[in-house]
């Protein structure tokens, strides 16, 4: 079988990519589509840096074969801003100082987005639980949680 | 990853045919366990069969006579959010909630959680005490395997290479049944060290009509503690009997020493969690009578 051309929809854009069955979604995004916001890190699904959203649900792109998500709607960190206007979560991460090296940030934001899509008014415990599978080595998490809750509040009040 | 061919069956029969035709094939469901194994060459299948392209394996249904049937490809998250499971099998919800994180639960499937046959998996002990039965299908037909007979060894089950787990049957819950699912985790949502699932059903006289106990992370497979029933049945459950059950659990379990603790430590934890679980199940049962 070898390489084959497969169709993908990433951030609402169609792509045709030559892939092998072994190509992971993370490799597809980073190496084939130059969407390097999604990160390689632990490569075993435990750190959350590879997190993307497929058909509205969180997925570990390092443990997803690209060929299995053909024609599904794939959302990466590059896709959540509205043109030049950052998503409230992205803006909040900046405003609250929740970014140091930035490596965990895409995974954190996408995971937080799934939380807020389901639960627009999370408690601090809800936010901590939702982000418990995203590891950060820099920040100590406090400002990340503050940013998520701050973004939630802005989104609820329409100022986000 | 080593090279493999990728197959997309359109029906369950086609998937079974692929398994017959390509003996070095593995079934791909959520991929969380399998792809990790592929990455370190622990398994090297020549063919990967994507079971998710087969329709009809993601349903959850309930009937009074059959109980619940859960399709093998239902994600962990869909199991714990299902109104049927939440309404009738809170034990299963509690077990499922312990699985890693929303990200993992959104991608992992209950069938995969079972078939990977990791003794620390969260669903199996709960499914054992719920008397679940597994439907395995091949091109030659199907068979039903009680889940307590499904696990053979570490990462090994009775599933033949020609078979696919398609459904989990969970009988209707017994009346006046209290339950408990307790886990010792490294951190509050990380790997399971040991887990205990228990149910106690009380008869109209307040005596134990049925009792079931199963352990996770306590051996090479999930373990059903059959003697729990022998000790408690037809008796009024008291602390001495609970202690007896706890000692039994410690005696028959066979934990491995690893980074999460020594075998002795885990055995002691099995004892403590069993006592707590039995007591919690009993309290819940009493509250229902």
Short mmCIF file of C-alpha atoms in Angstrom, two decimals, chain A residues 2-159:
data_model
loop_
_atom_site.label_atom_id
_atom_site.label_comp_id
_atom_site.label_asym_id
_atom_site.label_seq_id
_atom_site.Cartn_x
_atom_site.Cartn_y
_atom_site.Cartn_z
CA UNK A 2 2.74 2.45 0.93
CA UNK A 3 2.20 6.14 0.59
CA UNK A 4 -1.15 7.45 -0.42
CA UNK A 5 -2.76 10.84 -0.83
CA UNK A 6 -5.35 11.57 1.82
CA UNK A 7 -7.69 14.52 2.39
CA UNK A 8 -7.78 16.44 5.64
CA UNK A 9 -9.74 19.41 6.95
CA UNK A 10 -7.60 21.39 9.37
CA UNK A 11 -8.86 24.66 10.79
CA UNK A 12 -11.58 24.66 8.14
CA UNK A 13 -9.08 24.41 5.29
CA UNK A 14 -8.84 21.38 3.01
CA UNK A 15 -5.49 19.73 2.42
CA UNK A 16 -4.34 16.81 0.30
CA UNK A 17 -1.28 15.18 1.78
CA UNK A 18 0.90 12.24 0.84
CA UNK A 19 1.11 10.08 3.96
CA UNK A 20 1.91 6.57 5.10
CA UNK A 21 -0.31 4.53 7.42
CA UNK A 22 2.29 5.12 10.17
CA UNK A 23 2.10 8.90 9.96
CA UNK A 24 0.67 10.22 13.21
CA UNK A 25 -1.63 13.23 13.25
CA UNK A 26 1.09 15.16 15.10
CA UNK A 27 3.56 14.43 12.29
CA UNK A 28 0.98 15.37 9.68
CA UNK A 29 0.33 18.74 11.32
CA UNK A 30 3.93 19.66 12.07
CA UNK A 31 5.98 18.07 9.31
CA UNK A 32 3.55 18.08 6.40
CA UNK A 33 1.41 21.15 7.06
CA UNK A 34 3.92 23.35 8.91
CA UNK A 35 1.43 23.85 11.72
CA UNK A 36 3.99 23.70 14.46
CA UNK A 37 1.80 24.97 17.28
CA UNK A 38 1.04 21.34 18.16
CA UNK A 39 4.09 19.93 19.93
CA UNK A 40 5.97 16.64 20.13
CA UNK A 41 6.93 15.97 23.71
CA UNK A 42 6.37 12.75 25.65
CA UNK A 43 4.93 10.99 22.60
CA UNK A 44 2.96 8.62 24.82
CA UNK A 45 -0.13 10.74 25.41
CA UNK A 46 0.63 11.75 28.98
CA UNK A 47 1.79 15.37 28.77
CA UNK A 48 -0.94 17.03 26.71
CA UNK A 49 1.43 19.02 24.47
CA UNK A 50 0.12 17.25 21.38
CA UNK A 51 -3.54 17.94 22.18
CA UNK A 52 -5.78 18.84 19.26
CA UNK A 53 -9.55 18.85 18.79
CA UNK A 54 -11.08 16.38 16.33
CA UNK A 55 -14.80 16.68 15.61
CA UNK A 56 -15.17 18.71 18.78
CA UNK A 57 -13.42 16.23 21.05
CA UNK A 58 -9.95 16.25 22.54
CA UNK A 59 -7.46 13.94 20.87
CA UNK A 60 -3.85 13.02 21.49
CA UNK A 61 -2.34 13.67 18.07
CA UNK A 62 0.80 11.68 18.98
CA UNK A 63 -1.39 8.61 19.43
CA UNK A 64 -3.69 9.18 16.47
CA UNK A 65 -2.88 7.82 13.03
CA UNK A 66 -3.50 10.56 10.50
CA UNK A 67 -5.12 8.15 8.11
CA UNK A 68 -7.90 7.49 10.65
CA UNK A 69 -8.98 11.15 10.78
CA UNK A 70 -9.30 11.83 7.07
CA UNK A 71 -12.18 14.14 6.33
CA UNK A 72 -12.76 14.85 10.01
CA UNK A 73 -12.77 18.38 11.31
CA UNK A 74 -9.42 18.99 12.97
CA UNK A 75 -8.85 22.10 15.07
CA UNK A 76 -5.36 23.14 16.15
CA UNK A 77 -4.10 26.12 18.11
CA UNK A 78 -3.54 27.92 14.82
CA UNK A 79 -7.26 27.76 14.16
CA UNK A 80 -8.90 29.23 17.21
CA UNK A 81 -8.24 32.92 16.66
CA UNK A 82 -10.74 34.91 14.64
CA UNK A 83 -8.52 36.43 11.99
CA UNK A 84 -6.37 38.88 13.92
CA UNK A 85 -8.51 38.76 17.01
CA UNK A 86 -7.18 36.28 19.51
CA UNK A 87 -9.54 33.80 21.15
CA UNK A 88 -10.41 34.97 24.68
CA UNK A 89 -8.34 32.11 26.06
CA UNK A 90 -5.28 33.19 24.09
CA UNK A 91 -5.76 36.80 25.19
CA UNK A 92 -6.27 35.77 28.80
CA UNK A 93 -3.11 33.67 28.83
CA UNK A 94 -1.22 36.79 27.76
CA UNK A 95 -3.03 39.13 30.14
CA UNK A 96 -2.65 36.87 33.16
CA UNK A 97 1.01 36.05 32.53
CA UNK A 98 0.21 32.36 32.05
CA UNK A 99 2.94 31.80 29.45
CA UNK A 100 6.64 31.32 30.18
CA UNK A 101 8.35 29.11 27.63
CA UNK A 102 5.05 28.59 25.84
CA UNK A 103 5.58 24.91 25.10
CA UNK A 104 2.55 23.65 27.01
CA UNK A 105 0.42 26.60 25.99
CA UNK A 106 -1.25 25.29 22.82
CA UNK A 107 -2.30 22.07 24.56
CA UNK A 108 -3.48 24.00 27.63
CA UNK A 109 -5.55 26.40 25.57
CA UNK A 110 -7.20 23.73 23.43
CA UNK A 111 -8.01 21.64 26.48
CA UNK A 112 -9.41 24.71 28.23
CA UNK A 113 -11.46 25.47 25.13
CA UNK A 114 -13.10 22.05 25.31
CA UNK A 115 -13.83 22.66 29.00
CA UNK A 116 -15.44 26.05 28.36
CA UNK A 117 -17.41 24.77 25.39
CA UNK A 118 -19.00 22.21 27.71
CA UNK A 119 -19.06 24.24 30.91
CA UNK A 120 -19.01 28.01 30.51
CA UNK A 121 -18.93 28.56 34.26
CA UNK A 122 -16.31 26.20 35.67
CA UNK A 123 -15.16 26.35 39.26
CA UNK A 124 -11.46 26.44 40.02
CA UNK A 125 -11.66 22.71 40.79
CA UNK A 126 -13.34 22.06 37.43
CA UNK A 127 -10.56 23.94 35.66
CA UNK A 128 -7.84 22.10 37.57
CA UNK A 129 -9.41 18.75 36.80
CA UNK A 130 -9.84 19.59 33.14
CA UNK A 131 -6.19 20.61 32.78
CA UNK A 132 -4.79 17.85 34.99
CA UNK A 133 -3.50 15.95 31.97
CA UNK A 134 -1.56 18.93 30.60
CA UNK A 135 1.87 19.25 32.16
CA UNK A 136 3.75 22.54 32.58
CA UNK A 137 7.33 22.70 33.80
CA UNK A 138 7.55 26.48 34.07
CA UNK A 139 4.59 28.21 35.61
CA UNK A 140 3.36 26.18 38.53
CA UNK A 141 -0.10 26.27 36.93
CA UNK A 142 -1.65 29.02 39.09
CA UNK A 143 -1.68 31.68 36.40
CA UNK A 144 -2.84 29.18 33.84
CA UNK A 145 -5.89 28.38 35.94
CA UNK A 146 -6.42 32.11 36.60
CA UNK A 147 -6.30 32.73 32.85
CA UNK A 148 -8.83 29.99 32.09
CA UNK A 149 -11.25 31.32 34.69
CA UNK A 150 -10.64 34.85 33.53
CA UNK A 151 -11.34 33.90 29.93
CA UNK A 152 -14.51 32.11 31.04
CA UNK A 153 -15.73 35.23 32.79
CA UNK A 154 -14.98 37.42 29.78
CA UNK A 155 -16.75 35.00 27.47
CA UNK A 156 -19.81 34.93 29.72
CA UNK A 157 -20.01 38.68 29.99
CA UNK A 158 -19.41 39.10 26.27
CA UNK A 159 -16.26 41.11 26.75
#
